[in-house]
Every structure is written in C-alpha cells, then in structure tokens.
Coordinates of C-alpha atoms in Angstrom, one line a residue:
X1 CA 281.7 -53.7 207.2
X2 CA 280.4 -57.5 207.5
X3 CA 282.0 -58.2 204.0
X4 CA 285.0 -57.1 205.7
X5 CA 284.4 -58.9 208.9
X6 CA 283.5 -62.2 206.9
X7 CA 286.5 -62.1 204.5
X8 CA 288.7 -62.0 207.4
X9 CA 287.1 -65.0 209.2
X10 CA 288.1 -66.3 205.6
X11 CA 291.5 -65.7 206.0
X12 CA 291.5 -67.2 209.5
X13 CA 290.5 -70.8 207.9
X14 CA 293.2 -70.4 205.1
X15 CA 296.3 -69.6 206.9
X16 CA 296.9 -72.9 208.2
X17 CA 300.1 -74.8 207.2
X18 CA 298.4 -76.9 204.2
X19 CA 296.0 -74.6 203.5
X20 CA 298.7 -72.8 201.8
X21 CA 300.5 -75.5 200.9
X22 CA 297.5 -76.3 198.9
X23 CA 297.2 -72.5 197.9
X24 CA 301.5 -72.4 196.7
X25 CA 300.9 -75.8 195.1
X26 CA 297.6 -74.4 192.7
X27 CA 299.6 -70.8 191.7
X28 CA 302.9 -73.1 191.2
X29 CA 300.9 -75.8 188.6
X30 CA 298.8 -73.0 187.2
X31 CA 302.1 -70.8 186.2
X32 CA 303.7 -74.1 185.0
X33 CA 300.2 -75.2 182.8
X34 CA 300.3 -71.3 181.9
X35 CA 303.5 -71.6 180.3
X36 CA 303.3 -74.2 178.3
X37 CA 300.9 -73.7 174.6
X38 CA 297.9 -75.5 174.2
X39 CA 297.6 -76.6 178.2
X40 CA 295.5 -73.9 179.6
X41 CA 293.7 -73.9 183.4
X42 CA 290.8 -75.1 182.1
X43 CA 292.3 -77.9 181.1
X44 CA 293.9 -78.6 184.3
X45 CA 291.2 -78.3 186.7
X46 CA 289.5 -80.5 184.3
X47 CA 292.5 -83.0 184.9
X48 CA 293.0 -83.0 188.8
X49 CA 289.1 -82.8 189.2
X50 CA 288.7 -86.5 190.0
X51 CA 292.4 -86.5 191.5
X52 CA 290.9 -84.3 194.5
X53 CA 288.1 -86.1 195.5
X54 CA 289.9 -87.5 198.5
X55 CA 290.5 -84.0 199.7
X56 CA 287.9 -82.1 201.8
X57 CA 285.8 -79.6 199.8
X58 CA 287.5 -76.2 200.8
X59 CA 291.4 -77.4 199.6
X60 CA 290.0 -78.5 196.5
X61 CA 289.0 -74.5 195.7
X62 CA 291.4 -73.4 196.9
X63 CA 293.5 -75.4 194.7
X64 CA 291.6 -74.6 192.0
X65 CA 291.6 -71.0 192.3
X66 CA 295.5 -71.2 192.5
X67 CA 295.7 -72.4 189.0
X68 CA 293.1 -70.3 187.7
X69 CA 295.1 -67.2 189.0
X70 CA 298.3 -69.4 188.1
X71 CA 297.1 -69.7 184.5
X72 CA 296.5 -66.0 183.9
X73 CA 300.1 -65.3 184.7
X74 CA 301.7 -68.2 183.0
X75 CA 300.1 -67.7 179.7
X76 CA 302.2 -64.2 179.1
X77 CA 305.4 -65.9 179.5
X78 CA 304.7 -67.7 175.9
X79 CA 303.4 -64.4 174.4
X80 CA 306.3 -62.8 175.3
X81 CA 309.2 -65.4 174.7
X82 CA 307.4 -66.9 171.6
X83 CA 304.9 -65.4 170.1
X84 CA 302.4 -67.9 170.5
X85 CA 299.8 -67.2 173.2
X86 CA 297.8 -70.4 174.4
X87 CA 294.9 -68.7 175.1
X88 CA 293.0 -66.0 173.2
X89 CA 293.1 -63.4 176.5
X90 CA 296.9 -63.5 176.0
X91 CA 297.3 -63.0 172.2
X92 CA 297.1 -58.9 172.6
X93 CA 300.3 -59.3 174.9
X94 CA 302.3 -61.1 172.1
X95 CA 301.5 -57.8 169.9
X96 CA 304.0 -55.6 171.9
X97 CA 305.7 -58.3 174.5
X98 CA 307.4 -60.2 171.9
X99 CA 308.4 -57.2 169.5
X100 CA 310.2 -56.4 173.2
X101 CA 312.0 -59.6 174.0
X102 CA 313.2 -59.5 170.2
X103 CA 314.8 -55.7 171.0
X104 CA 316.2 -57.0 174.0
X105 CA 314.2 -55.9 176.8
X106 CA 312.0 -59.4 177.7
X107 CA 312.8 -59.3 181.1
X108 CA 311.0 -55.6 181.3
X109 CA 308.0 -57.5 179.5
X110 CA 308.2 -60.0 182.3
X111 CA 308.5 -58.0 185.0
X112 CA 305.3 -55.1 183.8
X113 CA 303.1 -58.5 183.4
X114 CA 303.9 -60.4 186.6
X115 CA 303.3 -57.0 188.2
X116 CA 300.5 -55.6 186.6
X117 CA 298.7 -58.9 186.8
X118 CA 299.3 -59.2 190.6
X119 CA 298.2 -54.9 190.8
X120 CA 295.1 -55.9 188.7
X121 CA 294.4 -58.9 190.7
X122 CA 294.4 -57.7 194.2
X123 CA 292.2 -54.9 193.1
X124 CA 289.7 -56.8 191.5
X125 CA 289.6 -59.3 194.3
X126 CA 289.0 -56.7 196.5
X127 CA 286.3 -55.4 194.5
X128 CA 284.5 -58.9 195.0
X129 CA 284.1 -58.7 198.3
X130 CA 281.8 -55.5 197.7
X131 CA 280.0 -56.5 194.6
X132 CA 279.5 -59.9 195.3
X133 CA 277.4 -59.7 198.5
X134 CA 275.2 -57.0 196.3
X135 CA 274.7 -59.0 193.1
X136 CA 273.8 -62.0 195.6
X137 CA 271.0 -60.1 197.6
X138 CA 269.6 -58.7 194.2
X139 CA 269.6 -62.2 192.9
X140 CA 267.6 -63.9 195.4
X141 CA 264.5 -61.6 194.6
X142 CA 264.6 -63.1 191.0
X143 CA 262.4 -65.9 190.2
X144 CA 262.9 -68.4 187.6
X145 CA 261.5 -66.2 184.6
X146 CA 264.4 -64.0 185.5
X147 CA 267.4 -66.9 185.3
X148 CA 266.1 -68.3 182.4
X149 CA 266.5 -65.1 181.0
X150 CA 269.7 -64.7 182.4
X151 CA 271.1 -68.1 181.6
X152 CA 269.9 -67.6 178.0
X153 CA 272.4 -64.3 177.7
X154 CA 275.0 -66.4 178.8
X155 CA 273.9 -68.9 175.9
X156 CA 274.0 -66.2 173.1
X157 CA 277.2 -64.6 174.8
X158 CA 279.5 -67.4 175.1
X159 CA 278.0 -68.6 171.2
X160 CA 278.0 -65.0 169.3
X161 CA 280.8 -63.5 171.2
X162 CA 283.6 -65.9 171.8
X163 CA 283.2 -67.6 168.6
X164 CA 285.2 -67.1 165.6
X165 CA 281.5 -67.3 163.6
X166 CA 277.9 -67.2 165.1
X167 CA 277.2 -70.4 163.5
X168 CA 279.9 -72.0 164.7
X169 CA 279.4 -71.0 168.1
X170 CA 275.6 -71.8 167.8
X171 CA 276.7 -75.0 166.9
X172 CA 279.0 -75.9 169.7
X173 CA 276.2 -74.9 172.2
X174 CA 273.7 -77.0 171.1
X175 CA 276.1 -80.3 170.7
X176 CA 276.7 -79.0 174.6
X177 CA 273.2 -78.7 175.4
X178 CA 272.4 -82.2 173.5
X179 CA 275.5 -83.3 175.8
X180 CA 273.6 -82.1 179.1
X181 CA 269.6 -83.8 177.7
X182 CA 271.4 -87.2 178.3
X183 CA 270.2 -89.2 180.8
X184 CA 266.8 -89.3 182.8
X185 CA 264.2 -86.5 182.6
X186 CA 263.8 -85.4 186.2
X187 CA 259.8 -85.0 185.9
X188 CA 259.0 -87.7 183.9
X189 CA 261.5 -90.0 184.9
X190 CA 261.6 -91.3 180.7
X191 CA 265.0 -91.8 179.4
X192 CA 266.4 -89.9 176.5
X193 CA 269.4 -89.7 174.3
X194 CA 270.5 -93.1 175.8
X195 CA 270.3 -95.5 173.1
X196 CA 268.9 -97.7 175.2
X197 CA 272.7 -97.7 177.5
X198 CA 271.8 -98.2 180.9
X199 CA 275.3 -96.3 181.5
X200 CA 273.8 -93.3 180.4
X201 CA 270.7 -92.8 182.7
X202 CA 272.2 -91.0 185.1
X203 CA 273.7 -88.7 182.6
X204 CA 276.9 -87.9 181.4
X205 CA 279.3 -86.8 184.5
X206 CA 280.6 -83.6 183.8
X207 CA 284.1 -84.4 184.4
X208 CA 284.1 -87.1 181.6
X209 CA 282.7 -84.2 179.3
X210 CA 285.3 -81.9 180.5
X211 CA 288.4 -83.9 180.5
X212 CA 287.6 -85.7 177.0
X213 CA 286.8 -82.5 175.1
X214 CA 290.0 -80.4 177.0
X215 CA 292.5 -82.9 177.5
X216 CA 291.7 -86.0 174.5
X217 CA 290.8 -83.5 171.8
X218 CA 293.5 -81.1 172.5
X219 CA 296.4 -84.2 172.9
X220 CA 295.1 -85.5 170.0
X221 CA 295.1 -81.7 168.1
X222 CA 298.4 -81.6 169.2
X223 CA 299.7 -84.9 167.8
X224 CA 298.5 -83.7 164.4
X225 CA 300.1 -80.5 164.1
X226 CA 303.9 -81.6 165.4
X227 CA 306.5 -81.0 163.8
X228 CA 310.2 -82.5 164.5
X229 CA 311.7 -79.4 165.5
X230 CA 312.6 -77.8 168.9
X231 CA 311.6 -74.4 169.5
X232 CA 313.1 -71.0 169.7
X233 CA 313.0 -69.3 173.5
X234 CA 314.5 -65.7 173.6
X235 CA 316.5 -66.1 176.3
X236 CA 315.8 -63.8 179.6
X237 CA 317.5 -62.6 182.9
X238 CA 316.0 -62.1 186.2
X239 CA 312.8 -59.2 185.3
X240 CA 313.1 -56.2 186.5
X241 CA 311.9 -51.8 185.3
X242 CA 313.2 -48.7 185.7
X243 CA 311.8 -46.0 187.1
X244 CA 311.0 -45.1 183.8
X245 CA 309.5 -48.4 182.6
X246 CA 307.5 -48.3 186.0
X247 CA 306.6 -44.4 185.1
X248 CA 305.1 -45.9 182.2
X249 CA 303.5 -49.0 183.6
X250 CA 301.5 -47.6 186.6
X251 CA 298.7 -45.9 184.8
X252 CA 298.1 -48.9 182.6
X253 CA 298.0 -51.3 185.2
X254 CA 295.2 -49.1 186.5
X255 CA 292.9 -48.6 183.7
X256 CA 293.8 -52.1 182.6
X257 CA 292.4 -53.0 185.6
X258 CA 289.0 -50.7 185.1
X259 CA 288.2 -52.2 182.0
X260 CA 288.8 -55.9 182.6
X261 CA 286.9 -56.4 186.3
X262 CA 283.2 -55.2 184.6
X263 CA 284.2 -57.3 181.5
X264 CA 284.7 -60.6 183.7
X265 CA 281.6 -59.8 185.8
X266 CA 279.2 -59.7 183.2
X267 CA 278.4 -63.1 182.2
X268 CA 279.6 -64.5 178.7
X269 CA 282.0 -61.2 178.9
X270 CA 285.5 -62.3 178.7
X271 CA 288.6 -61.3 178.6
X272 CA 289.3 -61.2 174.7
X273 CA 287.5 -57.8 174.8
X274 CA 288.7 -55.6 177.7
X275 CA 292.5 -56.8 176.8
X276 CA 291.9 -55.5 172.8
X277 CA 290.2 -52.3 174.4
X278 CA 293.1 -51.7 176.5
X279 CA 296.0 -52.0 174.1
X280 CA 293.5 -49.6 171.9
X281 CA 293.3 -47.3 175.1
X282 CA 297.0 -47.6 175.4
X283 CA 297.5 -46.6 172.0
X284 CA 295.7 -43.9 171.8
X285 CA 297.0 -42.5 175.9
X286 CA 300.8 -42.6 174.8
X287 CA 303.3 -40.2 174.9
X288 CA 305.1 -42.5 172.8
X289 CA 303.3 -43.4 169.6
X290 CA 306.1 -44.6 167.6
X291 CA 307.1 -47.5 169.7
X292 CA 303.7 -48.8 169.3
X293 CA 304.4 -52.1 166.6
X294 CA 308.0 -52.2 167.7
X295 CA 307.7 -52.9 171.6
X296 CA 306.2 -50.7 174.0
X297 CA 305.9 -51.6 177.6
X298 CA 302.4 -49.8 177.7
X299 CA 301.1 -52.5 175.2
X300 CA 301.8 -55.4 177.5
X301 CA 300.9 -53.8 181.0
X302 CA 297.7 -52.6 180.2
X303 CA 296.0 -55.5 178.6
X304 CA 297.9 -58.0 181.5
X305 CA 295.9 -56.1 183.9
X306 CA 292.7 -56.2 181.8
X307 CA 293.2 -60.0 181.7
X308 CA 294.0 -60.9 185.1
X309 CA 290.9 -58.5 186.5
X310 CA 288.9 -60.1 184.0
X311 CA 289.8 -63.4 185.2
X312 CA 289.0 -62.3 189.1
X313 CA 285.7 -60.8 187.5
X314 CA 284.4 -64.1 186.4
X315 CA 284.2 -65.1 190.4
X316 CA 281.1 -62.8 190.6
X317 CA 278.6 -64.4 188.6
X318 CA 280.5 -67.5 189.3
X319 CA 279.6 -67.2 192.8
X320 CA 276.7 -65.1 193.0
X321 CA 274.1 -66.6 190.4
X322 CA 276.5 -70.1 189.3
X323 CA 277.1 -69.0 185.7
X324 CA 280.6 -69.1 184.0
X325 CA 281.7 -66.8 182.0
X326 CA 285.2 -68.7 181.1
X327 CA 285.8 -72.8 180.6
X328 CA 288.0 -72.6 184.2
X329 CA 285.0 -71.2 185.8
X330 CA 282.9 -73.5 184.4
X331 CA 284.9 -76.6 185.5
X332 CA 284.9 -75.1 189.0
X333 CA 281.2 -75.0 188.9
X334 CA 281.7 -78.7 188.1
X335 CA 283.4 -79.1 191.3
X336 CA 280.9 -77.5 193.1
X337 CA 278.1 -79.8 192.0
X338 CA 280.6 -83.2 192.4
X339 CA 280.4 -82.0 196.0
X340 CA 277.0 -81.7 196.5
X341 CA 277.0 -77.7 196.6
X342 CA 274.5 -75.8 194.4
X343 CA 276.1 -72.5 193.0
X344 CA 274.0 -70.2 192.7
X345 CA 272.6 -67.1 194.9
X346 CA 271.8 -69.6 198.1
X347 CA 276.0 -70.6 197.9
X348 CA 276.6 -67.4 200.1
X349 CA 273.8 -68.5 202.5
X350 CA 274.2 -72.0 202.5
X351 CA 277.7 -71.9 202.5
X352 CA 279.3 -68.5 203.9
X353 CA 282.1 -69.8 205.3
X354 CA 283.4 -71.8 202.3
X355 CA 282.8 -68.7 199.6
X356 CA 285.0 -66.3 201.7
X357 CA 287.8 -68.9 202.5
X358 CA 288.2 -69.2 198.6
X359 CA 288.1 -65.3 198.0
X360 CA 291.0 -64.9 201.4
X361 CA 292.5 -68.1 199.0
X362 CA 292.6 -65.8 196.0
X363 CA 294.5 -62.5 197.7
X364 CA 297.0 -64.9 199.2
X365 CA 297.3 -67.1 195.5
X366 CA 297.9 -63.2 194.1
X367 CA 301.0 -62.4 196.3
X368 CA 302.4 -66.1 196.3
X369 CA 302.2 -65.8 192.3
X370 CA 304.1 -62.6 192.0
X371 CA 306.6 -64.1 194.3
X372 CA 306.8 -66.8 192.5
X373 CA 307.0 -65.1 188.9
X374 CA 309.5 -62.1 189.3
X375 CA 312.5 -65.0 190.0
X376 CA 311.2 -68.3 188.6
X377 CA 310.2 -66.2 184.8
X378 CA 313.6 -68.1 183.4
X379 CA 312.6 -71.2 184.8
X380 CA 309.5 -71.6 183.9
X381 CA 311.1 -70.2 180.1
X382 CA 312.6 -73.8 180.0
X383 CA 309.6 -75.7 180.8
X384 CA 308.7 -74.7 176.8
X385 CA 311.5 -77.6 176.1
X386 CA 310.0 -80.9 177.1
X387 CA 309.5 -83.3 174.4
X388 CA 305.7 -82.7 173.3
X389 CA 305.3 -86.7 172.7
X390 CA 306.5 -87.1 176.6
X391 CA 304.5 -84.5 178.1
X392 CA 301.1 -85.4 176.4
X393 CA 301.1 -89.1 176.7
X394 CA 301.5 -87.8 180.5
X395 CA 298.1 -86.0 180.2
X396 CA 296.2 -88.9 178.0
X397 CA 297.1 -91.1 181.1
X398 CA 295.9 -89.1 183.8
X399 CA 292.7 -88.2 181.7
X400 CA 291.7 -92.1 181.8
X401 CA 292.6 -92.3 185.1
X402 CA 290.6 -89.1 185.5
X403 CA 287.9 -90.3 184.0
X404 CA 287.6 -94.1 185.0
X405 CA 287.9 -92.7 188.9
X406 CA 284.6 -90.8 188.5
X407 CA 282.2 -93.8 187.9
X408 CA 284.7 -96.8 188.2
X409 CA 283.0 -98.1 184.8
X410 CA 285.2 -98.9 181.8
X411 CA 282.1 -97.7 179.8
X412 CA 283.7 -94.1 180.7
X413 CA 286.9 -94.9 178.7
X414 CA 284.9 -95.2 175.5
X415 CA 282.8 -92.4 176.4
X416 CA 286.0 -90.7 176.8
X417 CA 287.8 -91.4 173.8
X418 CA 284.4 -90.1 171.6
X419 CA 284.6 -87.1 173.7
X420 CA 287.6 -86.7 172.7
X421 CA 287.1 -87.1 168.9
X422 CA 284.5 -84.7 168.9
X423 CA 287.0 -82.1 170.9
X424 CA 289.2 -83.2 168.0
X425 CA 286.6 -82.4 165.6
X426 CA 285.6 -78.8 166.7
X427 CA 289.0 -77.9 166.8
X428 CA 289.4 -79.1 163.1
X429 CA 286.5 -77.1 162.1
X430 CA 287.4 -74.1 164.2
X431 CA 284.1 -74.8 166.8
X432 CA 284.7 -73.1 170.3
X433 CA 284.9 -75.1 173.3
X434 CA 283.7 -72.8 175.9
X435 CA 280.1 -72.9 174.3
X436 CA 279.9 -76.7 174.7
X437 CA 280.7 -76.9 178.0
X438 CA 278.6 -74.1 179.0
X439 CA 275.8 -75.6 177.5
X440 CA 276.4 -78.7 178.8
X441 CA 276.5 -77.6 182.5
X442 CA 273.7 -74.6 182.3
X443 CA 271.3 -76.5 180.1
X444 CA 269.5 -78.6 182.9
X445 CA 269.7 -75.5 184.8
X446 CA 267.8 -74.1 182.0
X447 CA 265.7 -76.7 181.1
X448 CA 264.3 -76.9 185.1
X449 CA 264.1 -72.9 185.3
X450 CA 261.8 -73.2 181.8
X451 CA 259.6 -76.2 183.1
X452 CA 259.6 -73.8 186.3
X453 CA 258.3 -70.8 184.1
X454 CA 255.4 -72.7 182.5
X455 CA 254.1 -74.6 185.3
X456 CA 253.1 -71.1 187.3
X457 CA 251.1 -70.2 184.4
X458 CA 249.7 -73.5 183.4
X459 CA 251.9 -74.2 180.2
X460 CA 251.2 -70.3 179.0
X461 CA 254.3 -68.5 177.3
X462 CA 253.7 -66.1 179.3
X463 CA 255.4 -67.7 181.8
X464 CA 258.8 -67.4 180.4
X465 CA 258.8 -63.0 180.4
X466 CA 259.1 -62.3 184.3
X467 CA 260.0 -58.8 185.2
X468 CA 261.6 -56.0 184.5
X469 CA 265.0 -58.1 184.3
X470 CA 264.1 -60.0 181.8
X471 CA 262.9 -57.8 179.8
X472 CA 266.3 -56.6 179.8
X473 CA 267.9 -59.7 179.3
X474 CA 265.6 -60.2 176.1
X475 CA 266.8 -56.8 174.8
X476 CA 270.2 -57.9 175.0
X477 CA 269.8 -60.9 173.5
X478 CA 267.9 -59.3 170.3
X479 CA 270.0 -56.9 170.0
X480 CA 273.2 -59.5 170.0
X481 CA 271.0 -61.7 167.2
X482 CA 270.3 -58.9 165.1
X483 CA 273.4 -57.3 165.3
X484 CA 274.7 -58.4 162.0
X485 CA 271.9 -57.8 159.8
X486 CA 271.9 -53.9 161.0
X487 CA 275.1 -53.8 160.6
X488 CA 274.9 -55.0 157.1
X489 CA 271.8 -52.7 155.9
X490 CA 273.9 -49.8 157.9
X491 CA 276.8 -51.0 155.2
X492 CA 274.2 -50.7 152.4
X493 CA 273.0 -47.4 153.6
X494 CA 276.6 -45.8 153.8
X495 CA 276.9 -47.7 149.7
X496 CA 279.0 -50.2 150.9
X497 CA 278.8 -53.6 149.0
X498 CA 277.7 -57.0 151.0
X499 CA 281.1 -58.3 150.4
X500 CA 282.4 -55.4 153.0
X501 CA 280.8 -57.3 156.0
X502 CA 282.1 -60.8 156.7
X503 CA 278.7 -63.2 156.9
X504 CA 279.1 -66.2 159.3
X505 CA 280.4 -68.3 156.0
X506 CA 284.0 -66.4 156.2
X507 CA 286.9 -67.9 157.1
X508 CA 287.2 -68.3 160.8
X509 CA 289.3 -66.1 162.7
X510 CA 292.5 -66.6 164.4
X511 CA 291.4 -67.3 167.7
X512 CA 292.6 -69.6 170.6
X513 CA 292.6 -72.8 168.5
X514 CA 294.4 -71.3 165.3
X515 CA 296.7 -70.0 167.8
X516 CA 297.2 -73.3 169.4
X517 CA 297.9 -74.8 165.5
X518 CA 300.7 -71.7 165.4
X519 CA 302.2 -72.4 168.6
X520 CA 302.6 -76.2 168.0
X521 CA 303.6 -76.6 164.4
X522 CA 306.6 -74.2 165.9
X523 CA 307.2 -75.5 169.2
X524 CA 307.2 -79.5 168.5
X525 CA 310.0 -82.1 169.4

C-alpha cells in the first residue's frame, strides 16, 4: 500500500501544466525518432542530453522516458510500412506486419501494435511499482562482492547475448571498458590512457561517448549506404480492428506482455528474445496456422507487447541496482550521474520523490502515446520522406553542439569526430554498440566494487566470491561462456559434424546494424 501511496504523490508532481507538456513533447519526439530507420531513442536521448541541462532534474526524465516509451511505438510503424525495422526488438513485427500492409490490412497492423504496446505498457508499469521497491530492499543487503558479480552478468549478457558473435561482442566491451579506464585513477590519483592530454584527466564525459558512437557513426553509416532513390510507403488509413481482429489480439497482448516484462527486468535481457518467443508462442497458440508467413494479426500483437513490456522492464534494474539492460537505459543512467544522482539501490532512498514522479511520468507517456498513435499513424508514415542528406546534417550539427556544450572545449569536437569513426568502424565490422557503452559506464562501477572486494580481505581473491548471490551470478556466467563448447560436443555426441554449429568466425547475423544497411540502401534520397 505505500507503493501505492508514493506513486500517487508521483502523480501529484507530474500533472502540472509543463510537466506534461514536457511528458506530450518526449512520447511526440520518441514516435517521430521511432519512425524514422537508423534514428533510435538511444540515439536521441543521447542528442538532447546536453540540450536539457538548463532544465531542472525531474523534466529532463520525464522527457526522457517519453521518448523511450515513444521509441518503442515508433519503431513498428517502419516494420509494418517498410519492412525495415530500425531496431532489432522490432524486426519480428516486420515478419507478419508487413506481409499485412502488402494484403491490404496495414491499418489493422497499426492499430493491434499502438494498442497492444499501450496494454503491455500500462501493465508492466504497473508491475514496477511492486517489484521495484522489492528488488531495491533485497539489494541494499548486498555488498560489493555481490555487484561485482552482478555487473559482470551484465558484462557477459550484453557481450554474448546481444551480439551477432561472442567475439565481437567481447570486443566492443572491452574498447567500452578501455573507454571508461581513461582519465585519473580515483585511489592513486596516477593518470592513465591519457597520452599525456591534460583534456583527458578527468575522463571522457559520457555524453561525448554517447553522442559520437550513436549519432557520428551512425550519420556517417548512413552516408555510405545511400542510395538516390526515394522509398516505397504502403499507404494507410486511419487504424482501426474488428471485433474479430480484437478477438484475436487480446490474448496476445497478454502473454506478449508475460514474456517481455521478466525479459526487460533481468539485466543484459532484452527485448530481441521475448519478442522471437512470442511470435513462436503465437505460432504455435493459433487457430489459424495458415496465415502465419502471409499476415496474421497474432504475429504482430504479441511480440509489440513483448517489446514494449520489455522496454518498461529495463526501469527495474535501471532503477533499483543502476544497470542498463538497453543503450536508452544506459544513456538515462548518464543523465542521472550528469546531475549528481547515483543510481543504484540508495536512488529510492535518497531520492523517493524523483523515482516515482518518473514512474506516474511513464503511465501518463503510455496513454498520451496511444492517443497520439491511433490518428497521427499516417502522419508519422510521411515523416519516412525527408531527404536523408537534410535530416542527418541536422543531427551532425546538434551532436557538436551536443558535445562542445558539455565541457565548452573544442578538444571535444576531435574527440567527437574519433568517436565517431570508431562507431563507424563497429558498424562496418558488425560490432554491437550496446556493449560499448555499457562497458564504458559500468566499468568504474566495476573497477571500485573490485578494489572494494580485495581491500576487505587484504588483496586475497577471496574477496571477489561474496555470498550466496554471487555464487549464482558466477553460475550464470559459466554457464553463458561455456555454452557453445557443450553445445558443440552435444553436436558430436548426437554425430553431428563441427560444421553443423556456427563458431564465433561465421558470418554475422542480421541484426540491428544489417538491418539499418537494408533500411537505408532502400529508403535514401
């Protein structure tokens, strides 16, 4: 009952005139970044970052969590229309929502995704208000033998999981955790990975790391893959189901829902997971197999709620312990610490009243986005037809604007522009983002909580294995490691050959970035 009691003193701070300005303003950006390939929320909040510095603390989340709702919703609109999902959560929908809009029934796909995601995210919001508290009070008996345990799951989650190869993922975490080493050691006070730059001592800002990698690599991805030709939009009408299509939808929505919200919660979970488990749920559920392939609504409802729960997930650990389990999340961790605030399991302590403003934020960003979505889905069709060349020069200046505002040092430009050929780089050589920037954020975190570990045991390794919690963290992060080589002497076992199992030398996978190279090479001015 005090959960209940404090999210309502939330909603008494947000419902003031520009509090929900601010809240209509994030949903309204996030569906418009959501919509158009390649620009994702991460991206965004990366962006306007150093933009809201001016404004106070609890607007600025607020705003963010608009467009990281905003972005969920946005991103089926290009599934659907084009076949080209801008992020890996949405490229499940574009399996059944696009064979739709082709037969003629887009504006059903529309409608089953604006409404499923807004069923799935008021339910999964409302489950943070109970699980959140929980996680909190369970975390604050953990010592720091138990986060570095933790943290390190969400190392080898975000690398092994989210990565089209474990050695490319392994590889974009520690160019993130070299990222993060920069600057001054906090014990010893000796500088390190400076090259002797006194611009570098206090570290690299994570907002320059952010913005360069998002923004520069991906403008510059994007210049490389155009092509002079407009794209192709399936037109739509206003969305709306029949009773039958809603017949069909509910149940989805609902175990959609059930799979995405633990996914999201778990940290490195993600939503490419519970949004592939649900169209296989879905698939197997049906009472009508043989639209499966050719357009069935059941396709696209189920994993839109398993995506948008998912998404609403990620604010537990977010807000309970301070990890991310997305790239939005982890930028809104960024603006946490560009505040002053710690995340972690203190936040709800320290700062009650700010966590349950941005959870009352969050219901209210969930019915001002459904609003928004069932009339404005044809509008926000024709943002897909401004001229590539216009829209991303747009981006590269506010990133150096972005990025100069931080520090005021022009040192930050060229640190920029680097940034930004590495982001290039990784997306050349298929290297996940999201591992990077985790790394770079969580590895001082890490670095203290290991130093932390040692010094209670005089330097002893001991140190490091904790409780019963890590122990279980350990488990998991063996069994994640040696994953592969059981599955391959299983493969032996059963006579298969060792050509059977892809080894971390195959060919990448499409994932978000070979999705992105789809979507652009199509969709260019």
């Amino acid at each position: 009952m005090d959960n209940v009691n404090a999210l309502l003193g939330g909603f008494a701070d947000v419902i003031t005139p520009m509090n929900l300005l601010i809240a209509l303003l994030g949903v309204t950006v996030g569906t418009a970044v959501g919509v158009l390939p390649g620009i994702g929320p991460a991206m965004t909040v990366a962006l306007l970052l150093p933009v809201t510095y001016g404004l106070p603390v609890e607007q600025s989340l607020i705003l963010f969590g608009g467009i990281f709702y905003g972005g969920m919703y946005g991103g089926s609109t290009t599934s659907i229309l084009l076949n080209t999902p801008g992020e890996s959560a949405s490229v499940v929908t574009a399996l059944e929502g696009n064979k739709m809009a082709k037969a003629g029934r887009a504006a059903q796909a529309l409608a089953t995704s604006a409404i499923g995601s807004f069923v799935a995210g008021t339910i999964a919001t409302a489950a943070i208000v109970f699980v959140m508290p929980q996680v909190v009070d369970f975390a604050i008996t953990l010592g720091s033998p138990e986060f570095l345990a933790i943290i390190l799951v969400a190392f080898v989650g975000t690398a092994a999981i989210l990565g089209s190869s474990r050695v490319r993922g392994f590889a974009a975490l520690l160019v993130g955790l070299a990222l993060g080493l920069v600057g001054t050691d906090f014990v010893t006070g000796q500088q390190r990975l400076t090259f002797g730059s006194p611009f570098l001592a206090d570290n690299i800002d994570v907002v320059v790391v952010a913005v360069g990698i998002f923004a520069v690599g991906e403008a510059l991805w994007v210049a490389a893959h155009l092509r002079r030709r407009a794209a192709t939009v399936i037109p739509v009408g206003r969305p709306w189901m029949s009773k039958q299509d809603w017949g069909r939808s509910w149940k989805p929505w609902l175990r959609g829902t059930a799979l995405g919200f633990p996914f999201g919660a778990i940290p490195a979970g993600g939503a490419e997971i519970p949004t592939f488990l649900s169209y296989l749920t879905e698939r197997k559920l049906t009472k009508h197999p043989e639209e499966f392939g050719k357009g069935a609504i059941e396709g696209v409802a189920g994993p839109e709620a398993a995506n948008n729960a998912s998404a609403a997930g990620t604010m537990v650990p977010l807000l309970a312990l301070g990890l991310p389990t997305n790239a939005t999340a982890a930028i809104i961790i960024a603006a946490f610490m560009s505040y002053g605030i710690e995340p972690g399991p203190l936040l709800l302590t320290k700062e009650p009243d700010l966590v349950w403003m941005l959870v009352a934020s969050l219901f209210i960003g969930n019915f001002f986005l459904l609003v928004l979505n069932l009339p404005l889905a044809p509008t926000w069709a024709k943002l897909l037809r401004i001229p590539r060349p216009y829209l991303y020069a747009g981006i590269l200046f506010f990133a150096s604007m972005g990025a100069y505002a931080v520090n005021a040092q022009p040192f930050d430009l060229f640190l920029l522009l680097a940034l930004g050929g590495l982001g290039f780089a990784m997306r050349r050589f298929g290297l996940p983002v999201l591992p990077l920037i985790v790394g770079t954020i969580l590895g001082p975190l890490f670095e203290r909580h290991m130093r932390r570990s040692l010094q209670t045991t005089g330097g002893d390794i001991s140190g490091l294995v904790g409780g019963p919690v890590a122990w279980v963290c350990y488990a998991f992060v063996l069994a994640v490691l040696l994953w592969p080589l059981v599955a391959r002497l299983i493969g032996r076992g059963r006579g298969g050959s060792d050509d059977d199992t892809p080894g971390d030398d195959s060919p990448p996978s499409p994932g978000v970035e070979d999705d992105r190279v789809a979507t652009w090479e199509g969709v260019g001015s």
